Coordinates of C-alpha atoms in Angstrom, one line a residue:
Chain R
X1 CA -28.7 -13.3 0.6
X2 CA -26.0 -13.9 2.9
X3 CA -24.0 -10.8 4.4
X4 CA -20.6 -9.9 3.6
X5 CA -20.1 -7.2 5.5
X6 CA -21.3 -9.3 9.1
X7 CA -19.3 -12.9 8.1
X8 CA -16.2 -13.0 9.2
X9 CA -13.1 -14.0 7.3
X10 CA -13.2 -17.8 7.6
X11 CA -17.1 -17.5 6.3
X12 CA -16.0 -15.0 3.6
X13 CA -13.8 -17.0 2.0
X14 CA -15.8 -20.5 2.6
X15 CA -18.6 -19.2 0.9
X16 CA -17.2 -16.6 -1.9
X17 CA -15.5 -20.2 -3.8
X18 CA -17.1 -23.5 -4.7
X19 CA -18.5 -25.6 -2.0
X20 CA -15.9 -28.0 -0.2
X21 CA -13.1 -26.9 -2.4
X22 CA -11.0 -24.3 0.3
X23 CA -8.0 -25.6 1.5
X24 CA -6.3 -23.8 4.1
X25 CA -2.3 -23.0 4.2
X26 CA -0.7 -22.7 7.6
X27 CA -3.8 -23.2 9.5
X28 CA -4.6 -22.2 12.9
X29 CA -3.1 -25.9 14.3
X30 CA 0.6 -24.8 13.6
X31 CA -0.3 -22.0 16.0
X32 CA 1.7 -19.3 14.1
X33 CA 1.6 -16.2 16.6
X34 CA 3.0 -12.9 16.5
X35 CA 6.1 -12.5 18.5
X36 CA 6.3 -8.7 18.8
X37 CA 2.5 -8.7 21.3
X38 CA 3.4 -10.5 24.1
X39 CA 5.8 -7.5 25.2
X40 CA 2.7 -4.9 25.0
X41 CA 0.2 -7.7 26.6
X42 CA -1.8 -8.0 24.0
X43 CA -4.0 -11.1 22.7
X44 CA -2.5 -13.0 19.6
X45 CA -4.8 -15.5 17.5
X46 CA -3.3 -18.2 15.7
X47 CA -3.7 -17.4 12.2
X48 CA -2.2 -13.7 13.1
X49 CA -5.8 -12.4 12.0
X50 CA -5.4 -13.6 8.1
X51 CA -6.8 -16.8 6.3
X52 CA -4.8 -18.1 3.3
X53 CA -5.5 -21.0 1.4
X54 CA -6.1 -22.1 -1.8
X55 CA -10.2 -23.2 -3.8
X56 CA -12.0 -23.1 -6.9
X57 CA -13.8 -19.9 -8.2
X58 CA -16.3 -20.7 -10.6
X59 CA -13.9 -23.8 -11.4
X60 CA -11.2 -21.4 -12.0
X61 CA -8.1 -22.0 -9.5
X62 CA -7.4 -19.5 -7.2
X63 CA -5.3 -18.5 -3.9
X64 CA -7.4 -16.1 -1.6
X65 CA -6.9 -14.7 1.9
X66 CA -9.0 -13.1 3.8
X67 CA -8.3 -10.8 6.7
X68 CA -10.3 -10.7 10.2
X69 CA -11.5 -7.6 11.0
X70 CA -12.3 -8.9 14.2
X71 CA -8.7 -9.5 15.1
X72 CA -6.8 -5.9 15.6
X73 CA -8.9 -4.2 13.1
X74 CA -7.4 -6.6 10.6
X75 CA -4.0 -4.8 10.5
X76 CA -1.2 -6.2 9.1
X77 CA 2.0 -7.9 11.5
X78 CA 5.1 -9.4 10.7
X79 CA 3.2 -13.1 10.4
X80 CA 0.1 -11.7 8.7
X81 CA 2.5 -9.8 6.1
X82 CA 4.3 -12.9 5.2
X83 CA 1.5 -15.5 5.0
X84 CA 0.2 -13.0 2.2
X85 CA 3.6 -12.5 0.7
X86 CA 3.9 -16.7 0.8
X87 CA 0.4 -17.3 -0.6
X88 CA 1.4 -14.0 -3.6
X89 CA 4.8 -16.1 -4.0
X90 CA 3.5 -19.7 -4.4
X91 CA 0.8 -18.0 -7.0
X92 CA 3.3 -17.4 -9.3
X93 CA 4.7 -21.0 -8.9
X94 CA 2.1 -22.8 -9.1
X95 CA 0.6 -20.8 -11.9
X96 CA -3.2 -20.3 -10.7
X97 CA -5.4 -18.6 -12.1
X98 CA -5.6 -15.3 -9.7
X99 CA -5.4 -14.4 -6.2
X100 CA -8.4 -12.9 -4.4
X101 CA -7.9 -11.0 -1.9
X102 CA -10.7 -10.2 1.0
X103 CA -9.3 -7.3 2.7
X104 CA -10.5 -5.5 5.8
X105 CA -8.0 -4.0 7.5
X106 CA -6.1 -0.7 9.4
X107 CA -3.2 -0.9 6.8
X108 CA 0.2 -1.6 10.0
X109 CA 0.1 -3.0 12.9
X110 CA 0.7 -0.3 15.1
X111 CA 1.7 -2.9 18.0
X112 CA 4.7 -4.3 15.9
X113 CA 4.9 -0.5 14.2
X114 CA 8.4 -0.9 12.5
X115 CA 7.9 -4.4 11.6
X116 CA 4.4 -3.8 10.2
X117 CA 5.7 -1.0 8.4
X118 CA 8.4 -3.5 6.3
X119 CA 5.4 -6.3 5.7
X120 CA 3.4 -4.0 4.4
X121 CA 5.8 -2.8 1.6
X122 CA 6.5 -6.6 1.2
X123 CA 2.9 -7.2 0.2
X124 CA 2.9 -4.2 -2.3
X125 CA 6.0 -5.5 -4.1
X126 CA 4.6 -9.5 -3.6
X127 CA 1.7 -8.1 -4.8
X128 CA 3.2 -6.5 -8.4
X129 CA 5.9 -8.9 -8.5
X130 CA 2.7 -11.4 -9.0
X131 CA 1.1 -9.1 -11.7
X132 CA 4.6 -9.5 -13.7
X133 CA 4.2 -13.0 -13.7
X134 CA 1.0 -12.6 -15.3
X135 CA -1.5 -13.9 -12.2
X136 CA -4.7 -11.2 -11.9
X137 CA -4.9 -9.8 -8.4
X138 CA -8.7 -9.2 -7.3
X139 CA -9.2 -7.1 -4.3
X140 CA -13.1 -7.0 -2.7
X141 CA -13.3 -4.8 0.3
X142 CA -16.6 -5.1 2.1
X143 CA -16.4 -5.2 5.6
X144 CA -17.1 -3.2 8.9
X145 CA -13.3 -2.1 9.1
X146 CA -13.1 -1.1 5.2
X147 CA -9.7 -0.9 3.8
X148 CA -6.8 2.3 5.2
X149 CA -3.3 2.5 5.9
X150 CA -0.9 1.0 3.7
X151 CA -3.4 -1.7 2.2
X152 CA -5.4 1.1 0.8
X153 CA -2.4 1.5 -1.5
X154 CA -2.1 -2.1 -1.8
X155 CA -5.3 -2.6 -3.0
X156 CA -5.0 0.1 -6.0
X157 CA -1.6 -2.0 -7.1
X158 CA -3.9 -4.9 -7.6
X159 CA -5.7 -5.7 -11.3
X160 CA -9.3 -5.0 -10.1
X161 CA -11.3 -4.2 -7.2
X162 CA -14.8 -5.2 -6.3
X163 CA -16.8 -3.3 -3.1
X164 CA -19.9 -2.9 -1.9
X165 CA -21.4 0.2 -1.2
X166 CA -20.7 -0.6 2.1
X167 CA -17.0 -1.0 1.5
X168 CA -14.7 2.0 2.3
X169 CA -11.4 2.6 0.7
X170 CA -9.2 5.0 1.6
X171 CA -5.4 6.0 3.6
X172 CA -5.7 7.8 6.5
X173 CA -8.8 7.1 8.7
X174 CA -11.0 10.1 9.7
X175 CA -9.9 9.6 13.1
X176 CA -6.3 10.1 12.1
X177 CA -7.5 13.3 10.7
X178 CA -9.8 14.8 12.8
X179 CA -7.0 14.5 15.6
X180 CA -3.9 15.7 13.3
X181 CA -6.3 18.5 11.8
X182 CA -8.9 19.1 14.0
X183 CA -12.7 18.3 13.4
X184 CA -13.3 21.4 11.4
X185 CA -11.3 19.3 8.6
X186 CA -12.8 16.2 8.7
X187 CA -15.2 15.6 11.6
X188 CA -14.9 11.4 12.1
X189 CA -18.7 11.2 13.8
X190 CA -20.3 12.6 10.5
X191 CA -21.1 9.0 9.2
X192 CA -22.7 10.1 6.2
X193 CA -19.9 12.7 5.2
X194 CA -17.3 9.7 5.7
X195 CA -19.4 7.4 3.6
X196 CA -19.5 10.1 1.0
X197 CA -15.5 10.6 1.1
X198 CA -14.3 6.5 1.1
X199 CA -17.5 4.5 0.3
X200 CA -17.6 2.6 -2.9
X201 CA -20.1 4.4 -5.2
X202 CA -17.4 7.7 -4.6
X203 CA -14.6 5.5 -4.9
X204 CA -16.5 4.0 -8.5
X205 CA -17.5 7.3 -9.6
X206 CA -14.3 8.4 -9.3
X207 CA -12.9 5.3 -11.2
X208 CA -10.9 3.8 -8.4
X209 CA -13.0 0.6 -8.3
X210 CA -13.8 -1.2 -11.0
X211 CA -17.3 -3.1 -9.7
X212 CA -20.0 -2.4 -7.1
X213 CA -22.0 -4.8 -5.6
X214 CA -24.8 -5.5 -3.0
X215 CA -23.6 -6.8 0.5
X216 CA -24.1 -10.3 -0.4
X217 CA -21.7 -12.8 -0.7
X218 CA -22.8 -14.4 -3.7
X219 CA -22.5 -11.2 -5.5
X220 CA -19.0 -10.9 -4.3
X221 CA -18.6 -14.4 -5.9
X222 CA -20.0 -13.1 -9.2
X223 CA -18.4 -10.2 -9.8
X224 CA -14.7 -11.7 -8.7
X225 CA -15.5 -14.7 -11.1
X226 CA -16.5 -12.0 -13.9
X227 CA -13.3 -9.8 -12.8
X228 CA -10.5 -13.3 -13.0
X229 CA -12.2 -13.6 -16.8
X230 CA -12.3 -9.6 -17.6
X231 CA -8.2 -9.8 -15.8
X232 CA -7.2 -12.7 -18.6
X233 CA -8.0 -11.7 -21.0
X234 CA -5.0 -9.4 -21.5
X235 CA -2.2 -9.3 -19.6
X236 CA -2.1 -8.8 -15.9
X237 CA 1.4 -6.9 -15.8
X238 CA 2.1 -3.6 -15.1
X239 CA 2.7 -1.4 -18.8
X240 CA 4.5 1.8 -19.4
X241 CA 1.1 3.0 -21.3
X242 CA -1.1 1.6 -19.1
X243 CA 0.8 3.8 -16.2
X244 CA 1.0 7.0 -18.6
X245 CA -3.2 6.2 -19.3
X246 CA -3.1 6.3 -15.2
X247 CA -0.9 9.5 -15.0
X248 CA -3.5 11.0 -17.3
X249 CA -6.5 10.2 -15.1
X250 CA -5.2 11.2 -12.1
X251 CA -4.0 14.8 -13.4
X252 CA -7.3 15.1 -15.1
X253 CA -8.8 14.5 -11.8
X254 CA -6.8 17.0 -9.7
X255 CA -7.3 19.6 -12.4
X256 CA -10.9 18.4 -12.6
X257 CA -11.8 18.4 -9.0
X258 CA -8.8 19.9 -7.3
X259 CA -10.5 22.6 -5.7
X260 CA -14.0 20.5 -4.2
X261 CA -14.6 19.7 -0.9
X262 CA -17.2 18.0 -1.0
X263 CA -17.9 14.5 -2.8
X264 CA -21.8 14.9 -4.2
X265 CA -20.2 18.1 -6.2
X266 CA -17.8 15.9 -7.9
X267 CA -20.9 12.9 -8.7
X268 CA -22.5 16.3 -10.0
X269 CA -19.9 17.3 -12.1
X270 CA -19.5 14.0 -13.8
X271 CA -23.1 13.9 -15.0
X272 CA -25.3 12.7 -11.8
X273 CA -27.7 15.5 -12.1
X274 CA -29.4 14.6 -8.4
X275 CA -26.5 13.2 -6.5
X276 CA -29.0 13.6 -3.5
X277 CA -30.1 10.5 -4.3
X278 CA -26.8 8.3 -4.8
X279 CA -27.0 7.3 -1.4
X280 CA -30.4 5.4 -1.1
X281 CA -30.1 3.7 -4.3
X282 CA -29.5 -0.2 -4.6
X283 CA -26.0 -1.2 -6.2
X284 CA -27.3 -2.3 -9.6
X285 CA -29.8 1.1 -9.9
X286 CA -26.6 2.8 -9.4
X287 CA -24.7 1.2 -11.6
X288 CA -27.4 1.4 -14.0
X289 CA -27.5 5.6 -13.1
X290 CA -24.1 5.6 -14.0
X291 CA -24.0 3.8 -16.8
X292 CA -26.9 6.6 -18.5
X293 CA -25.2 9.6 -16.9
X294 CA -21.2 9.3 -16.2
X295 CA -18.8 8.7 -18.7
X296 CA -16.2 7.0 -16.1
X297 CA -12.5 8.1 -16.0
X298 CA -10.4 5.3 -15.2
X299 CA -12.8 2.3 -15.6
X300 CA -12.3 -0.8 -17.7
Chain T
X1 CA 20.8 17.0 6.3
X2 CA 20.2 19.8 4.4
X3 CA 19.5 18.5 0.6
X4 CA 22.3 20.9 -1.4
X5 CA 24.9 19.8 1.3
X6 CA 23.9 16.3 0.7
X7 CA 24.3 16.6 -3.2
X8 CA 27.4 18.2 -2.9
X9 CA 28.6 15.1 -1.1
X10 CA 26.9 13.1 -3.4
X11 CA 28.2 14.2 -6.7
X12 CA 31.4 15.7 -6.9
X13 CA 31.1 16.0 -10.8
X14 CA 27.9 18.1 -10.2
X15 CA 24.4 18.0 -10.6
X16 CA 21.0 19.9 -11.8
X17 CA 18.3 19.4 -9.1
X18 CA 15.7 21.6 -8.9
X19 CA 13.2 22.1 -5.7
X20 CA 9.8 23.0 -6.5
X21 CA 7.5 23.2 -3.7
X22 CA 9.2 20.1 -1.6
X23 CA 9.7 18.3 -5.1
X24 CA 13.2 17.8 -5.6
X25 CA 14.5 16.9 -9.6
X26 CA 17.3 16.6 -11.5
X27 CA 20.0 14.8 -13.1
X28 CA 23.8 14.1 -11.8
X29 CA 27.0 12.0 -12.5
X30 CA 27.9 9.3 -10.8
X31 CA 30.8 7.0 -11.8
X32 CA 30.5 8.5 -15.6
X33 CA 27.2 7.9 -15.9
X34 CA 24.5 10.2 -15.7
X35 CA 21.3 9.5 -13.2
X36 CA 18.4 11.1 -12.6
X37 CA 17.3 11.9 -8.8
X38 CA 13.9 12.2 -7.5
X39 CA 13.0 12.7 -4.2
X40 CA 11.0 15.5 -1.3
X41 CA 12.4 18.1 1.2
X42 CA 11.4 19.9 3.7
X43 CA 9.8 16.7 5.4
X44 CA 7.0 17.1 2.5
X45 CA 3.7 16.2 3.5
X46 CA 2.8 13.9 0.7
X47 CA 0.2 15.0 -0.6
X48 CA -1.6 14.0 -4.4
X49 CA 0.0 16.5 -6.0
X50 CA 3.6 15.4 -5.1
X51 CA 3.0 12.0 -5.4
X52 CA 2.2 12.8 -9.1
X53 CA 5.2 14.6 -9.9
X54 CA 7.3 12.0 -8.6
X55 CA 5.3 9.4 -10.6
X56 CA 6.0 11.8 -13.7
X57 CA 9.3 12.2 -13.1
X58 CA 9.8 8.6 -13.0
X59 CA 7.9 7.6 -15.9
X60 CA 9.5 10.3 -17.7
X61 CA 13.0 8.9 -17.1
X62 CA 11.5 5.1 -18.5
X63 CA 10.0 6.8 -21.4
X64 CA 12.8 9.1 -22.6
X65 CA 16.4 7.5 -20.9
X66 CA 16.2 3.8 -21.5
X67 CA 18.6 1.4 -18.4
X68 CA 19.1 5.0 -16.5
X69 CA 19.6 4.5 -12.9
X70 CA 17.4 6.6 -10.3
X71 CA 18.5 8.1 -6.9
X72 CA 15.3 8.7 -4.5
X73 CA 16.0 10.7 -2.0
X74 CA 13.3 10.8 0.9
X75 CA 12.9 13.2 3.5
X76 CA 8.8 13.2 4.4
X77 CA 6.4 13.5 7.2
X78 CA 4.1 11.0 5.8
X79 CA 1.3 11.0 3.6
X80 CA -0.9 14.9 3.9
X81 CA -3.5 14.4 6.9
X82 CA -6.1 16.0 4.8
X83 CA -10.0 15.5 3.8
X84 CA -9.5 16.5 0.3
X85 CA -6.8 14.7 -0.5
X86 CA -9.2 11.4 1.0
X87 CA -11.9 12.3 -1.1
X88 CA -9.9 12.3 -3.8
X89 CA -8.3 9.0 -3.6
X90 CA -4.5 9.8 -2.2
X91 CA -4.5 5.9 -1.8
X92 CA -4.8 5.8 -5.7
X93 CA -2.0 8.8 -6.3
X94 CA 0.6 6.9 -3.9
X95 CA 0.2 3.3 -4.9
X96 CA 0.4 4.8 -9.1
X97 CA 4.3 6.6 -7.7
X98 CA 4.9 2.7 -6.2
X99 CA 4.0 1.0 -10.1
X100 CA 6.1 3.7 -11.1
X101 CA 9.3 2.9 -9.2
X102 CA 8.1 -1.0 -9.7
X103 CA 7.5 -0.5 -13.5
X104 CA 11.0 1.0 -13.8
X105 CA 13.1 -1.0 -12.1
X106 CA 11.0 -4.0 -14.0
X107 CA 12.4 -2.1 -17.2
X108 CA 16.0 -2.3 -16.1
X109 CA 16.5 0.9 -14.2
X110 CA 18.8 0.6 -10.9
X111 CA 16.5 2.4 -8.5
X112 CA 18.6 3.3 -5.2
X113 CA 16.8 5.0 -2.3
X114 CA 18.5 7.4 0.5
X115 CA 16.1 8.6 3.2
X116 CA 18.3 11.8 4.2
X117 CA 16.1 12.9 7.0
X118 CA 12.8 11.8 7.8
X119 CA 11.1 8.9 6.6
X120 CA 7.2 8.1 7.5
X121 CA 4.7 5.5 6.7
X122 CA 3.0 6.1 3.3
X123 CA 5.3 8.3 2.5
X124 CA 7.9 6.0 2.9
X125 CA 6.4 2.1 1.3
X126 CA 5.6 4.1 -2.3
X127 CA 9.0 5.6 -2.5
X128 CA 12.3 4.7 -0.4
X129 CA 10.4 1.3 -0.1
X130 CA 9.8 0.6 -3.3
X131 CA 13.9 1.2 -4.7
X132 CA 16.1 -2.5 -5.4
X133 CA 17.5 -1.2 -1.9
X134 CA 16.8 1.8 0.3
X135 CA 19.9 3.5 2.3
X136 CA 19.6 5.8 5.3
X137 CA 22.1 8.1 7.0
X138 CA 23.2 7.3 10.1
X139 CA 20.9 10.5 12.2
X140 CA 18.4 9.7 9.8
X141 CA 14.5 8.9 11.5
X142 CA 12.7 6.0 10.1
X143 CA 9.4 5.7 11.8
X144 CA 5.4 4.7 11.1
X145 CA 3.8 7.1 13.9
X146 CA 4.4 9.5 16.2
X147 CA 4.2 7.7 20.0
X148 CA 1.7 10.0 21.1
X149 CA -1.1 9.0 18.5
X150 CA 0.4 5.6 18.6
X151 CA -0.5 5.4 22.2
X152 CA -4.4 6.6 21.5
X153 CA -4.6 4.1 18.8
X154 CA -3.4 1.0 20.6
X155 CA -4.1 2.1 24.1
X156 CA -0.8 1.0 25.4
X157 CA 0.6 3.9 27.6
X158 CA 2.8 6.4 26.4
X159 CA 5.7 6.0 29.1
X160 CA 5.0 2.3 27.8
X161 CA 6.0 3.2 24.5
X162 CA 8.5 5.8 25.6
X163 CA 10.5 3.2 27.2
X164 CA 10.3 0.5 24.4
X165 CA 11.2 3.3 21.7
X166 CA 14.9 3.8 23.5
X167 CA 15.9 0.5 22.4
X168 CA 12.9 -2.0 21.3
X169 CA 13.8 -2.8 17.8
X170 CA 10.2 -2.2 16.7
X171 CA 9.5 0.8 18.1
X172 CA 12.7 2.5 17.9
X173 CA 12.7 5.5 15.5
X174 CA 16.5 5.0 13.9
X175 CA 18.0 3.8 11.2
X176 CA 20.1 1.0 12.8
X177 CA 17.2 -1.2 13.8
X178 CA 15.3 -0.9 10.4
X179 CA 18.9 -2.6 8.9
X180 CA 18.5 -5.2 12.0
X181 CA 15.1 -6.0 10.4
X182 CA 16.4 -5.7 6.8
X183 CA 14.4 -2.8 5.7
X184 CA 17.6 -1.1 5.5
X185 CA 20.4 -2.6 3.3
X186 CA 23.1 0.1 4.8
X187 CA 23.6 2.4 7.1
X188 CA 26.1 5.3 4.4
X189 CA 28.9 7.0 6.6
X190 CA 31.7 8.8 5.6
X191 CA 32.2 8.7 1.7
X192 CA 28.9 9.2 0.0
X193 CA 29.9 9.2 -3.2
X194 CA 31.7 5.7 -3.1
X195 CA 28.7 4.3 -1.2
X196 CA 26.4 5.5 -4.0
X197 CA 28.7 4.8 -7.0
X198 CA 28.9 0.6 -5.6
X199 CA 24.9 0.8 -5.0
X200 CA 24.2 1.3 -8.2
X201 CA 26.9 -1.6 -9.4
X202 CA 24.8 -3.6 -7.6
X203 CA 23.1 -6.1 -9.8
X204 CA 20.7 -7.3 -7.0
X205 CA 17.3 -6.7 -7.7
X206 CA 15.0 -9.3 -5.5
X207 CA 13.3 -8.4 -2.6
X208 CA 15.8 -9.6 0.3
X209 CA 14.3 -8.0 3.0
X210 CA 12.5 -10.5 5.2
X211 CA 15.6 -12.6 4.5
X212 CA 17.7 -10.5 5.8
X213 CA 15.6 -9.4 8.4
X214 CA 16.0 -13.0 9.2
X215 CA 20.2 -13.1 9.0
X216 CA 20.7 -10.0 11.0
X217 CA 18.1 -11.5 14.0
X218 CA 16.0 -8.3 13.8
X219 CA 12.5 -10.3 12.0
X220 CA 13.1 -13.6 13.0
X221 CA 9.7 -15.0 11.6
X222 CA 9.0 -13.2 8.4
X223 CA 10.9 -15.5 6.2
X224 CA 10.4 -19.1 7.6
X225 CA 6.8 -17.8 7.6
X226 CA 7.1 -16.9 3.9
X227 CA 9.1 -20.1 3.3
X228 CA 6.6 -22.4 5.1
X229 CA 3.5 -21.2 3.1
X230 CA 5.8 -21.0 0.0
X231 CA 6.8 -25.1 0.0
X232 CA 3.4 -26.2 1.7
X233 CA 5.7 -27.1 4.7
X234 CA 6.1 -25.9 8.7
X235 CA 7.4 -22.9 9.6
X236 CA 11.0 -24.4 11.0
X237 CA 11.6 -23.4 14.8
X238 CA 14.4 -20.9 15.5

């Protein structure tokens, strides 16, 4: 067992493809720094808090980044926006085989707020203009910081996502909340309420991941190799029926669930008869719960 | 602007929008050709549900009114602040309205964008974003955050950020400095109607942005980063 969740991004993606076979574009040596943190006196690293390179999954070519959730929350800057948008971009020249992306991150980078803003939306399109040309994207969200902001839409634009049941996926933060709204609407300090609202056996319950794994690495590995074969099989492209099929689920979902407010009544509702005990079980008892009791909207 | 006045400028030749609860719809000539326009009012918090009717509204135009162009018009506060809307996955309802917009302009729709008002955030990448090229009028507000939670979150002052907002590219709310950094493709004044007509002429439909963030000086990095990791080579100096 090695931890996802407490590697950080250069460990992540050295040890989620094969041994010896990562090779690192624009590397921390061309000292690439934000321009926009100087001004607020802030630190900068010199990969702009994202790894991006290229390996072997499995034996399968791939591009994968990985964000550093140690480094600004992982949120997204002018330079971190475009080394993804590069890396999505040379994918579909070089014709690999997917792109994996590790991401832990605040969604914008409040420091360089308009600028953030724009990279962001430029990794969305990057992101689908991949899926047109046929190249899987693989999200895995596992660490400390989850996955918010404008990346939590990114990540549902990509093919497939894999977290652990440590992972969190969602837009706003419940800090955002709780001070917009007030703590009577979402109180940020109730860890297990939060866990319940963006973890990922809600967020695969609900159909909005497609695997759940323990926090190892190696699983990680597993299920993103299984997730680049389950991706080619078919195409990888957006479809007009696979958006209606979407459309579908998420009205069914509204109508279905609309009116809850709180998360163990919708595992209830889709067949968990003691949601009680969702939280304590391992991933693959859960999965294994699910597969006897839910009949998943949304999942492949 | 208010949104009738605004379609009265618009379309000369008249339209059919409808508002439902901040959800504007509808069709309208432009140029002899009828387009359908989707958009929010109000400064709609968006919320799942109207991120849903957008997304059926566009999917419906794909479906039923094959190489029709599409007019979003944004005016939002951002993405709804609430728990309920988390738990059930607004990430997943605002990312399936981006496919949407992405899926029909992949099908051969012109999609033109014109934030009218307010534009924020999430509101703002799975919609205006998302067009072949988003517009703004010139009192328009284009924004991510409000300064005051900005300042909690990043713990830089606010009379900091108050200072930088006047006229720091990056923090600075209008419309004129999101064109700088190519977010904007043009500022419309004067004659809307000629302004929208010649949009949807336009046969572009690659992202341009961080280029052109690059030619106007406003995001001087974004596209020799791009470029760099693109050709396997260094990012040139300025």
């Amino acid at each position: 067992m090695s931890s996802y969740l407490e590697a950080n991004a250069r460990e992540r993606i050295q040890r989620l493809l094969d041994p010896r076979s990562f090779e690192e574009f624009l590397p921390p040596s061309e000292r690439i720094v934000s321009p926009h943190l100087a001004q607020l006196d802030a630190p900068v690293a010199f990969d702009d808090g994202v790894v991006i390179g290229q390996g072997l999954l499995n034996g399968q070519r791939v591009f994968a980044a990985a964000q550093e959730g140690g480094f600004m929350g992982g949120a997204v800057g002018e330079v971190h926006g475009a080394k993804l948008v590069g890396l999505l971009q040379r994918a579909v020249v070089e014709r690999v085989d997917a792109v994996i992306l590790l991401l832990e991150t605040g969604g914008v980078r409040l420091h360089e707020a308009n600028a953030g803003l724009i990279a962001v939306s430029e990794v969305m399109r990057a992101v689908l203009q991949t899926r047109a040309a046929d190249i899987p994207v693989i999200v895995l969200i596992g660490g400390s910081n989850g996955c918010f902001g404008g990346m939590g839409i990114v990540a549902r634009c990509a093919n497939f996502i894999v977290m652990s049941e440590e992972g969190r996926l969602a837009m706003s933060g419940p800090e955002v909340i709780e001070t917009a709204s007030g703590v009577e609407e979402f109180d940020s300090r109730d860890r297990a309420l939060v866990w319940r609202t963006t973890g990922g056996k809600h967020r695969y319950l609900l159909g909005d991941c497609q695997a759940i794994v323990t926090d190892d690495i190696d699983a990680f590995r597993q299920a993103a190799t299984e997730a680049v074969h389950a991706c080619r099989q078919g195409s990888a492209a957006l479809t007009l029926a696979a958006l209606e099929a979407e459309q579908a689920m998420l009205a069914a979902r509204l109508q279905d669930f609309g009116t809850q407010d709180e998360p163990m009544e919708i595992w209830r509702r889709l067949g968990i008869d003691n949601p009680d005990i969702v939280p304590m079980l391992e991933a693959t008892e859960f999965t294994a719960l699910v597969e006897r009791s839910v009949d998943r909207q949304g999942a492949k | 602007m208010e949104w009738k006045q605004l379609a009265d400028n618009l379309f000369s030749a008249g339209h059919t929008i409808n508002e439902t609860d901040h959800f504007l719809s509808g069709t309208a000539e432009v140029d002899g050709h009828t387009i359908a326009v989707i958009g929010t009012t109000n400064h709609a918090p968006i919320g799942i549900e109207i991120a849903l009717a957008q997304a059926q509204a566009v999917l419906k135009v794909v479906r039923e009114h094959p190489q029709r162009g599409i007019l979003l018009l944004v005016d939002t506060q951002g993405q709804r602040l609430r728990h309920r809307d988390e738990m059930l996955g607004i990430n997943s309802y605002m990312a399936h309205l981006g496919k949407c917009i992405e899926l029909a302009r992949r099908s051969g729709h012109k999609v033109v964008a014109l934030v009218y008002d307010q534009a924020l955030s999430g509101g703002f990448i799975t919609s205006g974003m998302m067009a072949d090229a988003c517009y703004a009028l010139p009192e328009s507000t284009i924004r991510v955050m409000g300064l005051p939670a900005m300042a909690r979150i990043t713990k830089v002052p606010l009379e900091r950020l108050t200072e930088l907002a006047k006229d720091n590219p990056v923090f600075a709310p209008g419309p004129d400095n999101y064109r700088r950094m190519g977010g904007i493709e043009a500022i419309w004044e004067d004659d809307l109607a000629t302004q929208l007509a010649d949009a949807l002429r336009d046969p572009n439909t690659v992202d341009q942005r961080a280029a052109l963030g690059l030619a106007r000086g406003g995001r001087k990095l974004s596209q020799k980063v791009v470029e760099a990791v693109r050709s396997g080579t260094h990012v040139r100096p300025a």
